[in-house]
GROMACS .gro file of C-alpha atoms in nm:
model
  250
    1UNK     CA    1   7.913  14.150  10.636
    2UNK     CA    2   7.609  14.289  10.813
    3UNK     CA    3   7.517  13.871  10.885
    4UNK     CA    4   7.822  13.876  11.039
    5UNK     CA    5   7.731  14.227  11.243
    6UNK     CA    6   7.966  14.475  11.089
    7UNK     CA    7   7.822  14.772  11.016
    8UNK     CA    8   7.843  14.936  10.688
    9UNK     CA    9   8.102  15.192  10.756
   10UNK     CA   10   8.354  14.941  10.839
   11UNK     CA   11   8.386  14.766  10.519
   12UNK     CA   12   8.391  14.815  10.140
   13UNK     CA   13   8.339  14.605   9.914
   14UNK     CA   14   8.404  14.588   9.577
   15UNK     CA   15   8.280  14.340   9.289
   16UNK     CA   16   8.518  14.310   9.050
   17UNK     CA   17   8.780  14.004   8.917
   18UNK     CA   18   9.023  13.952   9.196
   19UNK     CA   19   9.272  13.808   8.907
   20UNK     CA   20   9.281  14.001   8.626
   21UNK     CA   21   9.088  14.301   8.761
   22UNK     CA   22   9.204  14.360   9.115
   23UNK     CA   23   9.037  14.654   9.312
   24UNK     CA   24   9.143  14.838   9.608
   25UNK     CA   25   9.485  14.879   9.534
   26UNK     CA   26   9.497  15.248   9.773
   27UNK     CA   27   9.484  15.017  10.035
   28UNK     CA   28   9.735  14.695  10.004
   29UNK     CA   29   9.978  14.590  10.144
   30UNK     CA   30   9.741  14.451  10.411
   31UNK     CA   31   9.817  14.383  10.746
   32UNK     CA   32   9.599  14.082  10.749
   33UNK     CA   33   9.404  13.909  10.478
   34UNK     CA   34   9.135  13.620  10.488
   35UNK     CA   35   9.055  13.436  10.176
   36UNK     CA   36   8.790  13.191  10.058
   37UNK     CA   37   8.822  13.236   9.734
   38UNK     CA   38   8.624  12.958   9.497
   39UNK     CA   39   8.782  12.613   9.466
   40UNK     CA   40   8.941  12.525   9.117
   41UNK     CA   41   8.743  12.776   8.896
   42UNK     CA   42   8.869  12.843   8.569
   43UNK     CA   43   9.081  13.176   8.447
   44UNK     CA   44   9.272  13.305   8.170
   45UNK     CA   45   9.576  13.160   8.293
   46UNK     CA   46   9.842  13.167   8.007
   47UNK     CA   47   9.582  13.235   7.758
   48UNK     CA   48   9.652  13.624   7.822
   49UNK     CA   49  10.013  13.718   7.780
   50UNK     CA   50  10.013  13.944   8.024
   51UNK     CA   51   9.967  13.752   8.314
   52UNK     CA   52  10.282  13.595   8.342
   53UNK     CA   53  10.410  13.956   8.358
   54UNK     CA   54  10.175  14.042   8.673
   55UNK     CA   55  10.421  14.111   8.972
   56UNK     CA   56  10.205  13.875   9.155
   57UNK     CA   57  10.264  13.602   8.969
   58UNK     CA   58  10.559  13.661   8.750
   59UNK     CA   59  10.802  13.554   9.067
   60UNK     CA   60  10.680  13.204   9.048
   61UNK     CA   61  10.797  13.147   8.673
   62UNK     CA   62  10.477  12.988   8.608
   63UNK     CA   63  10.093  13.041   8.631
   64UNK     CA   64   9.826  12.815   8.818
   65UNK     CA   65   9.650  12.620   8.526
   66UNK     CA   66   9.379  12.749   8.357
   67UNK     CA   67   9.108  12.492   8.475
   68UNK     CA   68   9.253  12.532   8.874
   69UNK     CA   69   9.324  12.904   8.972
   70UNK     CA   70   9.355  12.821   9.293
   71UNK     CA   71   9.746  12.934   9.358
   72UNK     CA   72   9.673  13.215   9.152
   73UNK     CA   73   9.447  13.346   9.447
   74UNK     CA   74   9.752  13.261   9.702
   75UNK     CA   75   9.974  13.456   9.482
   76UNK     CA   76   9.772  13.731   9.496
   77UNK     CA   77   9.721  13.711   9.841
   78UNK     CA   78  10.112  13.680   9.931
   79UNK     CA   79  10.169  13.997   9.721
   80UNK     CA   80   9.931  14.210   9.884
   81UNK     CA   81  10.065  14.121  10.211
   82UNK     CA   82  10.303  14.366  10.407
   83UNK     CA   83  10.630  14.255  10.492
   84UNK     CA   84  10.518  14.209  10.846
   85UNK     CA   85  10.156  14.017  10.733
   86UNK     CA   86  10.001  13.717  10.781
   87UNK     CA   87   9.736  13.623  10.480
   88UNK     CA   88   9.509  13.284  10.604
   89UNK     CA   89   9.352  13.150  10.274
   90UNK     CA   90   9.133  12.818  10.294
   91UNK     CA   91   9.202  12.636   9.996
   92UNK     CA   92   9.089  12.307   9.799
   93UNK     CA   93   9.288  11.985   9.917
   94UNK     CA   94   9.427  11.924   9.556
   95UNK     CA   95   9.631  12.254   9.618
   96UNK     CA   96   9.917  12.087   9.818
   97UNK     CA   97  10.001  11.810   9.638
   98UNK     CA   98   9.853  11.800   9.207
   99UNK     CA   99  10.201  11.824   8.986
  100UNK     CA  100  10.248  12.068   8.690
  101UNK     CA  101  10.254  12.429   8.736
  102UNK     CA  102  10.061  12.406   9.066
  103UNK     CA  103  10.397  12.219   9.224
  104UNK     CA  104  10.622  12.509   9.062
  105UNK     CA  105  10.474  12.732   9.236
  106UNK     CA  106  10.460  12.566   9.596
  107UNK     CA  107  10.819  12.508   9.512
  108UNK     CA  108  10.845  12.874   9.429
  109UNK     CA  109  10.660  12.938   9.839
  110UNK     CA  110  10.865  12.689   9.986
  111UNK     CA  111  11.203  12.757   9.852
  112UNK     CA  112  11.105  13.129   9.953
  113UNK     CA  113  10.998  13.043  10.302
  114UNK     CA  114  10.670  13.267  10.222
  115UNK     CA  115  10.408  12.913  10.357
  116UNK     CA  116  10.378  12.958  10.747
  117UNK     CA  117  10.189  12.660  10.809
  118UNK     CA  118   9.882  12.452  10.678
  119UNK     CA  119   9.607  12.335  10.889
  120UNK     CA  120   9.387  12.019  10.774
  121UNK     CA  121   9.003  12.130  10.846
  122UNK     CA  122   8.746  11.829  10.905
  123UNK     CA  123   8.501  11.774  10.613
  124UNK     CA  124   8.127  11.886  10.623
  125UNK     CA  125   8.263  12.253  10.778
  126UNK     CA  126   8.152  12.479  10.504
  127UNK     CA  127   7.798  12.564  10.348
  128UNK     CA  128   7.792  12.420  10.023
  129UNK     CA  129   8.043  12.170  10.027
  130UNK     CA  130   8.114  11.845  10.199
  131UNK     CA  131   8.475  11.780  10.160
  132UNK     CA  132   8.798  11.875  10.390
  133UNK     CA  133   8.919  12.190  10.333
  134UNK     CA  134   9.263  12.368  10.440
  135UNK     CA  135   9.383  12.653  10.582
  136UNK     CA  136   9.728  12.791  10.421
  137UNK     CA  137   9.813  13.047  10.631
  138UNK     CA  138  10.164  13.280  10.462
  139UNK     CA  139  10.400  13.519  10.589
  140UNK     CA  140  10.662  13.737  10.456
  141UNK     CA  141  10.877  13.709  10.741
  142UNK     CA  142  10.931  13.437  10.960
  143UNK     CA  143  11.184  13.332  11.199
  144UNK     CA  144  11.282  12.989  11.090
  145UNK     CA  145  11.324  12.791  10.730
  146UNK     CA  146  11.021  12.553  10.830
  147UNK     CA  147  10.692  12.488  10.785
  148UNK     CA  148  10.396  12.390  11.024
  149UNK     CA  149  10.158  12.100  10.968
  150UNK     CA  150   9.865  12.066  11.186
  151UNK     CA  151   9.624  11.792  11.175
  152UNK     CA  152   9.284  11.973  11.310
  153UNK     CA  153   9.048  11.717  11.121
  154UNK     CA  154   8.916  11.575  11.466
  155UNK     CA  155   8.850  11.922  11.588
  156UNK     CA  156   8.485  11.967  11.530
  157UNK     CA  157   8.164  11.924  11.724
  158UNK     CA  158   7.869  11.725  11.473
  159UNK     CA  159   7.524  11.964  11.497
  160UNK     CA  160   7.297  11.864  11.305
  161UNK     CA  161   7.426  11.717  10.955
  162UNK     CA  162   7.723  11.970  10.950
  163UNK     CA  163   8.050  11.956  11.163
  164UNK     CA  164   8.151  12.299  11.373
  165UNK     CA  165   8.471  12.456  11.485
  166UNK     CA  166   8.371  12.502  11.871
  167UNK     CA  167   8.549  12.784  12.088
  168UNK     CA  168   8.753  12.477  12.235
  169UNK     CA  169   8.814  12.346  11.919
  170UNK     CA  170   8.925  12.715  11.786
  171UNK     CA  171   9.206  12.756  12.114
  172UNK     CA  172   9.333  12.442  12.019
  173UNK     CA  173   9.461  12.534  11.643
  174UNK     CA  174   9.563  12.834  11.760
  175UNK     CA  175   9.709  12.651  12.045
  176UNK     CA  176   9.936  12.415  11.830
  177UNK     CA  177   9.986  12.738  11.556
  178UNK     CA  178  10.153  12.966  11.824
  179UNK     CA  179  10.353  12.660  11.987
  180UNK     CA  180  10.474  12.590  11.673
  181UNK     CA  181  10.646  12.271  11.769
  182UNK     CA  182  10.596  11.903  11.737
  183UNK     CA  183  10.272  11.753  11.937
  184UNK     CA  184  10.197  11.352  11.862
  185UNK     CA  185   9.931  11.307  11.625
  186UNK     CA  186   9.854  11.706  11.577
  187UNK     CA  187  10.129  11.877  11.450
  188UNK     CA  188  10.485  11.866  11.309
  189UNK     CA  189  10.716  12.147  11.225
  190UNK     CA  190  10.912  12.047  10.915
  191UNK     CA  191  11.257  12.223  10.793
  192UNK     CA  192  11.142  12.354  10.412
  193UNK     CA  193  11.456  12.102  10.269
  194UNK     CA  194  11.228  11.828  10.427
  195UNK     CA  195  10.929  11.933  10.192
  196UNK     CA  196  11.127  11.949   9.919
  197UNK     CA  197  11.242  11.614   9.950
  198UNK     CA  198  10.889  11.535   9.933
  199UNK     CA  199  10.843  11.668   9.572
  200UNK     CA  200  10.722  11.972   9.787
  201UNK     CA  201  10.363  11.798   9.951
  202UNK     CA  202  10.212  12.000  10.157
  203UNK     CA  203   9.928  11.759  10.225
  204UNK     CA  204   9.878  11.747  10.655
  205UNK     CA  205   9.899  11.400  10.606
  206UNK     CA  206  10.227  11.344  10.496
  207UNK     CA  207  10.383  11.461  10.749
  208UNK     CA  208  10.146  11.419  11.037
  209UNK     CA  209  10.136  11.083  11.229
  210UNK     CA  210   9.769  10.986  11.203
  211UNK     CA  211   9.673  10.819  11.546
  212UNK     CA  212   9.575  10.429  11.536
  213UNK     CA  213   9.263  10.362  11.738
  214UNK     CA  214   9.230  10.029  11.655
  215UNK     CA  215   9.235   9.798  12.005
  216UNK     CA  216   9.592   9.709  12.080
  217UNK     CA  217   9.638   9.340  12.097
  218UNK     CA  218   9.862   9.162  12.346
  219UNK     CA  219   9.955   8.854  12.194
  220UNK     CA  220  10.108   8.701  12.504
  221UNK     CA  221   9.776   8.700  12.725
  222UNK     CA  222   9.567   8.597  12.394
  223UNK     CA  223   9.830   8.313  12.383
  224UNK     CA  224   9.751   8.256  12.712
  225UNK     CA  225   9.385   8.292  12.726
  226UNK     CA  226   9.395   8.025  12.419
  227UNK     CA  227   9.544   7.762  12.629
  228UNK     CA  228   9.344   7.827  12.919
  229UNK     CA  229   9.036   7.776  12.705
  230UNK     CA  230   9.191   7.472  12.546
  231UNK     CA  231   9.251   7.308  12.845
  232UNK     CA  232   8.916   7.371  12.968
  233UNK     CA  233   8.778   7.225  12.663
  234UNK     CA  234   8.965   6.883  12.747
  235UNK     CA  235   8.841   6.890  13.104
  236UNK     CA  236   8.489   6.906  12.959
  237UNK     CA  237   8.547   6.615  12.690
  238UNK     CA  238   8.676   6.405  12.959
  239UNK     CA  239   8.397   6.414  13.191
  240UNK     CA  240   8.129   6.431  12.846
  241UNK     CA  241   8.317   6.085  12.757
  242UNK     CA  242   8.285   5.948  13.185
  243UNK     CA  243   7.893   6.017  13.160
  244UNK     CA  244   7.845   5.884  12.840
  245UNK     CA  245   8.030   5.540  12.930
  246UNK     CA  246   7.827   5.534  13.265
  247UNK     CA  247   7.561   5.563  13.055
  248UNK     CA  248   7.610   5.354  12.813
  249UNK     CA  249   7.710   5.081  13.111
  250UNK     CA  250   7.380   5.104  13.258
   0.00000   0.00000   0.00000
């Protein structure tokens, strides 16, 4: 906190286990909660009997496995939310789209309406760790029965070896977040039945149109160009065949 200049007396931190040991409960439900909690550690899971009686995670029928806790730390998040509250939790890709218990319980968010949107980050954004990260950002209230995919993996600006989320690049997310509409190749609002008739992926790319760069081709002028060069060819043969037999008269 203080490398990020906030002073002491406007934090508190405790160091504890978010999971099983939970501090600061005088304080939820929050407002507003940011998570980057660590990808696919392992946790009790349903190794302790209790947990599947923990109001956070009890509503989803099922726990996040015991070798990926990853869902468990978006279940806690959602719980501690007020009803009001937006929670923005970066997660591991394999979230949105591994099977098993870990596609119970985005059924359980989905069928709830509780995921607001997911953003796809570009890789090589965060110390320690090369690969493409997401942002699921939930809500407790929203005003429709869809969710928002944005496709931010091109916004970044290279420095060095890393990749960074530039004040231009920041607008723009939050650009396509508060729109919350369709825009070609960077975001899609889907209706939740949508999802679910994708065995509930919530992977960016499933549902947002990557663009193709690849050189468009018109096959009419290469047609074209092909027969022009043909029949410039044969112009050449025919006057390589008149100098050789002039030649070859001499």
């Amino acid at each position: 906190m203080f490398l990020h200049d906030v002073d002491y007396d406007k934090f508190d931190i405790g160091h504890g286990d978010t999971l099983t040991d939970p501090l600061h409960w005088d304080d939820e439900p929050f407002e507003a909660l940011v998570s980057n909690p660590p990808y696919s550690i392992k946790w009790a899971g349903d190794d302790n009997p209790l947990l599947i009686n923990d109001p956070r995670f009890s509503p989803a029928g099922v726990l996040a496995p015991k070798s990926k806790a990853d869902l468990a730390f978006i279940m806690h998040s959602l719980t501690w939310l007020a009803t009001s509250g937006t929670a923005a939790i970066v997660c591991f890709p394999g979230v949105m789209y591994r099977g098993g218990a870990e596609q119970k319980i985005r059924k359980y968010l989905i069928d709830n309406n509780f995921i607001d949107c997911v953003i796809q980050l570009p890789d090589n954004l965060f110390y320690g760790t090369s690969i493409a990260t997401c942002i699921m950002v939930v809500r407790k209230s929203k005003n429709d029965n869809s969710t928002l995919f944005i496709d931010a993996s091109k916004e970044f600006v290279k420095i060095t070896n890393n990749n960074k989320l530039m004040p231009d690049n920041i607008k723009d997310i939050l650009g396509y977040y508060i729109d919350r509409s369709d825009f070609s190749y960077k975001a899609k609002l889907v209706p939740n039945a949508d999802v679910a008739a994708q065995d509930y992926n919530l992977s960016v790319s499933s549902y947002v149109q990557q663009e193709d760069m690849r050189e468009v081709v018109d096959i009419t002028l290469l047609n074209a160009e092909i027969d022009r060069i043909v029949a410039h060819s044969d112009v050449l043969r025919r006057d390589i065949a008149a100098i050789v037999a002039e030649i070859e008269g001499e």
